[in-house]
Backbone as CSV, one residue per row, in Angstrom:
resi,resn,N_x,N_y,N_z,CA_x,CA_y,CA_z,C_x,C_y,C_z
1,MET,100.328,127.589,82.727,99.408,127.325,81.630,99.004,125.855,81.654
2,ILE,97.744,125.598,81.491,97.231,124.236,81.510,97.235,123.690,80.086
3,GLY,97.699,122.445,79.937,97.799,121.826,78.612,96.581,120.979,78.286
4,VAL,96.745,120.069,77.361,95.689,119.173,76.922,95.187,118.356,78.109
5,ASN,93.874,118.133,78.159,93.241,117.353,79.230,93.445,117.965,80.614
6,GLY,93.711,119.270,80.675,93.855,119.918,81.965,95.166,119.644,82.659
7,LEU,96.135,119.056,81.957,97.422,118.757,82.568,98.459,119.792,82.148
8,ILE,99.437,119.999,82.993,100.499,120.954,82.707,101.434,120.353,81.647
9,PRO,101.809,121.136,80.622,102.755,120.622,79.620,104.086,120.254,80.277
10,ASN,104.818,119.292,79.676,106.082,118.815,80.246,107.072,119.939,80.506
11,SER,107.120,120.945,79.632,108.077,122.041,79.812,107.826,122.781,81.122
12,GLU,106.605,122.827,81.572,106.294,123.535,82.812,106.472,122.664,84.050
13,LEU,106.617,121.356,83.863,106.849,120.470,85.008,108.183,120.776,85.677
14,GLN,109.122,121.329,84.919,110.474,121.601,85.431,110.461,122.552,86.621
15,HIS,109.418,123.356,86.759,109.374,124.380,87.802,108.517,123.974,88.998
16,LEU,107.991,122.757,88.982,107.122,122.326,90.079,107.921,121.693,91.207
17,ASP,107.392,121.804,92.422,108.016,121.136,93.557,107.561,119.674,93.604
18,LEU,108.114,118.920,94.523,107.829,117.489,94.639,106.336,117.200,94.763
19,ILE,105.651,117.946,95.618,104.232,117.692,95.874,103.420,117.878,94.598
20,ASP,103.671,118.961,93.881,102.923,119.223,92.650,103.311,118.254,91.538
21,LEU,104.574,117.840,91.485,104.993,116.839,90.492,104.276,115.505,90.732
22,LEU,104.246,115.078,91.996,103.535,113.839,92.321,102.072,113.946,91.927
23,SER,101.462,115.077,92.217,100.055,115.288,91.901,99.808,115.249,90.394
24,GLU,100.641,115.926,89.636,100.491,115.948,88.176,100.628,114.555,87.573
25,ARG,101.653,113.836,87.981,101.873,112.486,87.441,100.766,111.542,87.869
26,HIS,100.325,111.665,89.110,99.232,110.831,89.599,97.969,111.093,88.781
27,SER,97.662,112.342,88.559,96.478,112.711,87.785,96.572,112.140,86.366
28,LEU,97.735,112.266,85.765,97.938,111.767,84.401,97.744,110.257,84.315
29,VAL,98.414,109.496,85.159,98.314,108.037,85.063,96.928,107.546,85.450
30,ARG,96.256,108.213,86.388,94.889,107.831,86.743,93.938,108.051,85.571
31,LYS,94.073,109.181,84.872,93.221,109.460,83.716,93.454,108.428,82.615
32,ILE,94.706,108.114,82.359,95.031,107.127,81.327,94.503,105.757,81.722
33,SER,94.698,105.393,82.978,94.240,104.095,83.477,92.721,103.980,83.406
34,GLU,92.028,105.020,83.843,90.564,105.013,83.826,90.046,104.915,82.391
35,LYS,90.665,105.666,81.476,90.257,105.635,80.069,90.503,104.252,79.463
36,ALA,91.630,103.645,79.780,91.935,102.304,79.251,90.861,101.311,79.675
37,TRP,90.452,101.380,80.944,89.400,100.470,81.409,88.084,100.765,80.703
38,ASN,87.686,102.026,80.706,86.378,102.389,80.163,86.287,102.190,78.651
39,ASP,87.420,102.225,77.954,87.431,101.939,76.515,87.284,100.439,76.234
40,ASN,87.566,99.606,77.243,87.559,98.153,77.054,86.482,97.432,77.858
41,SER,85.596,98.170,78.507,84.600,97.524,79.349,83.270,98.264,79.279
42,GLU,82.210,97.520,79.469,80.880,98.120,79.531,80.528,98.565,80.950
43,ILE,81.339,98.153,81.916,81.095,98.507,83.320,81.984,99.692,83.673
44,TYR,81.361,100.841,83.925,82.132,102.013,84.346,82.500,101.850,85.815
45,ILE,83.778,102.049,86.113,84.261,101.989,87.494,85.119,103.229,87.724
46,SER,84.733,104.030,88.711,85.473,105.263,88.999,86.787,104.942,89.717
47,ASN,87.687,105.919,89.739,88.950,105.734,90.454,88.722,105.447,91.937
48,SER,87.735,106.092,92.534,87.441,105.845,93.948,86.938,104.419,94.156
49,GLU,86.138,103.926,93.215,85.666,102.536,93.306,86.832,101.564,93.145
50,TRP,87.770,101.865,92.236,88.969,101.014,92.088,89.764,101.005,93.391
51,TYR,89.857,102.166,94.011,90.603,102.303,95.258,90.019,101.381,96.330
52,ILE,88.712,101.368,96.443,88.044,100.492,97.408,88.235,99.030,97.011
53,MET,88.077,98.727,95.733,88.250,97.344,95.275,89.661,96.842,95.574
54,ALA,90.659,97.701,95.428,92.044,97.309,95.716,92.219,96.970,97.190
55,ARG,91.505,97.686,98.053,91.618,97.444,99.489,90.935,96.155,99.934
56,ILE,89.992,95.649,99.149,89.258,94.448,99.571,89.582,93.232,98.721
57,TYR,90.395,93.396,97.682,90.731,92.275,96.791,91.329,91.118,97.595
58,LYS,90.740,89.939,97.432,91.162,88.696,98.105,91.042,88.785,99.633
59,LYS,90.208,89.712,100.112,89.973,89.857,101.546,88.474,89.920,101.773
60,ARG,88.102,89.964,103.037,86.694,90.097,103.405,86.597,91.019,104.629
61,PRO,86.986,92.280,104.449,86.995,93.195,105.591,85.591,93.678,105.946
62,THR,85.467,94.226,107.142,84.209,94.870,107.505,84.153,96.230,106.809
63,ILE,82.947,96.727,106.651,82.792,98.052,106.047,83.441,99.105,106.939
64,SER,83.328,98.950,108.267,83.958,99.922,109.164,85.479,99.904,109.017
65,TYR,86.071,98.728,108.785,87.513,98.654,108.548,87.880,99.441,107.284
66,VAL,87.083,99.271,106.229,87.347,99.982,104.974,87.260,101.489,105.211
67,THR,86.235,101.947,105.931,86.075,103.391,106.157,87.234,103.974,106.962
68,LYS,87.836,103.179,107.832,88.958,103.658,108.633,90.274,103.640,107.868
69,ASN,90.360,102.832,106.807,91.633,102.634,106.111,91.648,103.128,104.676
70,VAL,90.656,103.864,104.295,90.593,104.444,102.954,90.422,105.947,103.123
71,GLU,91.171,106.716,102.391,91.158,108.174,102.521,89.993,108.811,101.761
72,ILE,88.797,108.355,102.056,87.566,108.890,101.480,86.581,109.009,102.642
73,SER,85.675,109.969,102.574,84.724,110.146,103.674,83.847,108.904,103.840
74,ARG,83.381,108.700,105.056,82.542,107.541,105.376,81.300,107.508,104.502
75,GLN,80.663,108.673,104.324,79.449,108.740,103.513,79.745,108.360,102.056
76,ALA,80.855,108.861,101.529,81.218,108.553,100.144,81.538,107.068,99.983
77,ILE,82.214,106.490,100.970,82.541,105.055,100.901,81.263,104.231,100.835
78,HIS,80.284,104.569,101.660,79.015,103.836,101.637,78.344,103.976,100.266
79,LYS,78.419,105.152,99.689,77.848,105.381,98.356,78.576,104.534,97.313
80,PHE,79.907,104.530,97.359,80.682,103.750,96.394,80.425,102.253,96.562
81,ILE,80.328,101.789,97.806,80.058,100.372,98.044,78.684,99.998,97.506
82,THR,77.707,100.867,97.702,76.368,100.630,97.141,76.434,100.555,95.622
83,ASN,77.160,101.489,95.007,77.317,101.477,93.548,77.982,100.187,93.078
84,LEU,79.046,99.775,93.776,79.750,98.544,93.405,78.831,97.335,93.542
85,SER,78.010,97.340,94.573,77.061,96.246,94.774,76.020,96.214,93.656
86,GLU,75.504,97.378,93.279,74.511,97.457,92.197,75.094,96.998,90.855
87,LYS,76.382,97.167,90.680,77.054,96.727,89.449,77.413,95.238,89.503
88,GLY,77.176,94.625,90.645,77.487,93.203,90.805,78.952,92.921,91.058
89,LEU,79.685,93.926,91.523,81.130,93.777,91.717,81.508,93.405,93.143
90,VAL,80.641,93.733,94.108,80.879,93.355,95.499,79.607,92.785,96.089
91,GLU,79.792,92.006,97.138,78.642,91.558,97.906,78.868,91.936,99.360
92,ILE,77.776,92.309,99.972,77.794,92.739,101.363,77.075,91.667,102.165
93,ALA,77.699,91.254,103.257,77.104,90.193,104.071,77.170,90.576,105.540
94,ASN,76.256,90.011,106.307,76.298,90.189,107.754,77.484,89.432,108.309
95,LEU,78.079,89.975,109.334,79.187,89.327,110.010,78.612,88.321,111.013
96,GLU,79.206,87.156,111.075,78.722,86.147,112.020,78.805,86.681,113.448
97,ASN,77.805,86.393,114.234,77.741,86.787,115.651,77.776,88.299,115.871
98,ASN,77.433,89.077,114.830,77.420,90.527,114.988,76.392,91.104,114.016
99,LYS,75.257,91.507,114.543,74.172,91.997,113.678,74.441,93.402,113.158
100,LYS,75.334,94.117,113.816,75.601,95.512,113.455,76.621,95.629,112.313
101,GLU,77.684,94.845,112.374,78.763,94.917,111.387,78.421,94.154,110.116
102,LYS,78.880,94.693,108.987,78.733,94.015,107.707,80.121,93.902,107.083
103,CYS,80.327,92.838,106.340,81.596,92.686,105.645,81.351,92.799,104.141
104,ILE,82.422,92.995,103.421,82.336,93.215,101.981,83.421,92.397,101.300
105,GLN,83.086,91.868,100.139,84.087,91.158,99.342,83.730,91.281,97.873
106,LEU,84.742,91.112,97.038,84.500,91.148,95.603,83.753,89.893,95.178
107,THR,82.850,90.055,94.229,82.199,88.902,93.608,83.173,88.329,92.581
108,ALA,82.794,87.224,91.954,83.630,86.661,90.884,83.807,87.695,89.772
109,LEU,82.739,88.414,89.426,82.834,89.460,88.412,83.758,90.578,88.883
110,GLY,83.659,90.961,90.145,84.527,91.994,90.702,85.987,91.608,90.628
111,GLU,86.289,90.351,90.978,87.677,89.876,90.899,88.164,89.848,89.453
112,GLU,87.301,89.432,88.553,87.661,89.395,87.132,87.975,90.809,86.627
113,CYS,87.134,91.771,86.970,87.364,93.164,86.571,88.655,93.688,87.180
114,TYR,88.862,93.412,88.459,90.066,93.882,89.144,91.321,93.335,88.466
115,GLU,91.296,92.055,88.136,92.460,91.424,87.515,92.686,91.928,86.088
116,LYS,91.617,92.167,85.333,91.764,92.740,83.993,92.332,94.151,84.077
117,ASN,91.872,94.918,85.056,92.397,96.271,85.230,93.867,96.236,85.644
118,ALA,94.239,95.261,86.450,95.651,95.116,86.844,96.515,94.870,85.608
119,GLU,96.003,94.098,84.648,96.725,93.873,83.393,96.878,95.172,82.612
120,LEU,95.809,95.974,82.560,95.876,97.262,81.859,96.887,98.192,82.534
121,LYS,96.919,98.200,83.869,97.882,99.040,84.576,99.311,98.544,84.343
122,ALA,99.490,97.232,84.246,100.818,96.682,83.962,101.285,97.112,82.570
123,GLN,100.346,97.162,81.624,100.691,97.629,80.278,101.117,99.100,80.310
124,LEU,100.426,99.906,81.096,100.790,101.315,81.238,102.166,101.431,81.885
125,GLU,102.409,100.625,82.899,103.727,100.634,83.539,104.813,100.250,82.539
126,ASP,104.532,99.270,81.673,105.494,98.876,80.632,105.778,100.025,79.673
127,LYS,104.736,100.791,79.314,104.925,101.948,78.422,105.805,103.002,79.086
128,ILE,105.584,103.212,80.370,106.414,104.174,81.103,107.853,103.679,81.135
129,ALA,108.033,102.382,81.388,109.380,101.800,81.437,110.075,101.903,80.079
130,GLU,109.325,101.746,78.991,109.909,101.902,77.656,110.437,103.316,77.458
131,LYS,109.750,104.274,78.042,110.119,105.682,77.869,111.255,106.098,78.801
132,ILE,111.159,105.741,80.074,112.162,106.232,81.031,113.146,105.146,81.489
133,GLY,112.882,103.901,81.148,113.769,102.804,81.517,113.246,101.999,82.697
134,LEU,113.396,100.679,82.606,112.915,99.787,83.655,113.611,100.064,84.985
135,GLU,114.914,100.319,84.936,115.652,100.592,86.165,115.100,101.836,86.868
136,GLN,114.743,102.869,86.094,114.191,104.093,86.675,112.817,103.830,87.287
137,VAL,111.996,103.027,86.609,110.674,102.688,87.144,110.824,101.936,88.461
138,ASN,111.720,100.958,88.488,111.932,100.192,89.717,112.471,101.072,90.839
139,MET,113.354,102.011,90.501,113.890,102.926,91.492,112.776,103.825,92.034
140,LEU,111.932,104.316,91.148,110.810,105.156,91.572,109.879,104.383,92.501
141,LYS,109.556,103.153,92.141,108.694,102.331,92.993,109.345,102.108,94.360
142,ASP,110.643,101.834,94.374,111.349,101.627,95.644,111.324,102.891,96.497
143,LEU,111.518,104.046,95.871,111.479,105.310,96.605,110.097,105.564,97.199
144,LEU,109.059,105.284,96.437,107.702,105.517,96.912,107.313,104.555,98.030
145,LYS,107.961,103.393,98.092,107.676,102.407,99.138,108.410,102.701,100.445
146,LEU,109.423,103.564,100.394,110.195,103.870,101.600,109.329,104.549,102.650
147,GLU,109.713,104.403,103.892,109.062,105.111,104.983,109.563,106.554,104.945
148,TRP,108.650,107.480,104.731,109.038,108.900,104.604,108.993,109.630,105.932
149,GLY,108.387,109.042,106.951,108.340,109.675,108.260,107.520,110.953,108.299
150,ILE,106.470,111.038,107.468,105.682,112.272,107.415,104.179,112.018,107.641
151,GLU,103.831,110.854,108.170,102.423,110.533,108.354,101.761,111.537,109.272
152,GLN,100.468,111.667,109.099,99.693,112.611,109.910,99.589,112.149,111.333
């Protein structure tokens, strides 16, 4: 049975396997995170756009590098980068000595948005820690950082 906001109620989480539990929790925190940003900003930024912004924050990668290292289709990445550029969050520039390649970086506004969103996510992490305990949150983060040996 699906609960409020399309999420499974906590009582039904007990019967899910690891993959579905990760998916449910990921969906929940992403929805909360996205809502927190959109409730506090006039600039709508999708989760996929945040994902790209996280990959380029404080860097200046080529667009081809981003397409190879982000789990989104090449066509969708180009669309998201165009959207981010139209919002004034990224700038696209030609790469020196290479007319074919373009690089991308966050603008000052993009960095400001990214950093404000990082604060909102930290607040969400604090709320989770209040509920389940800081030690449990740190343990979960450590587990998720481990090499699982299951890459494609």
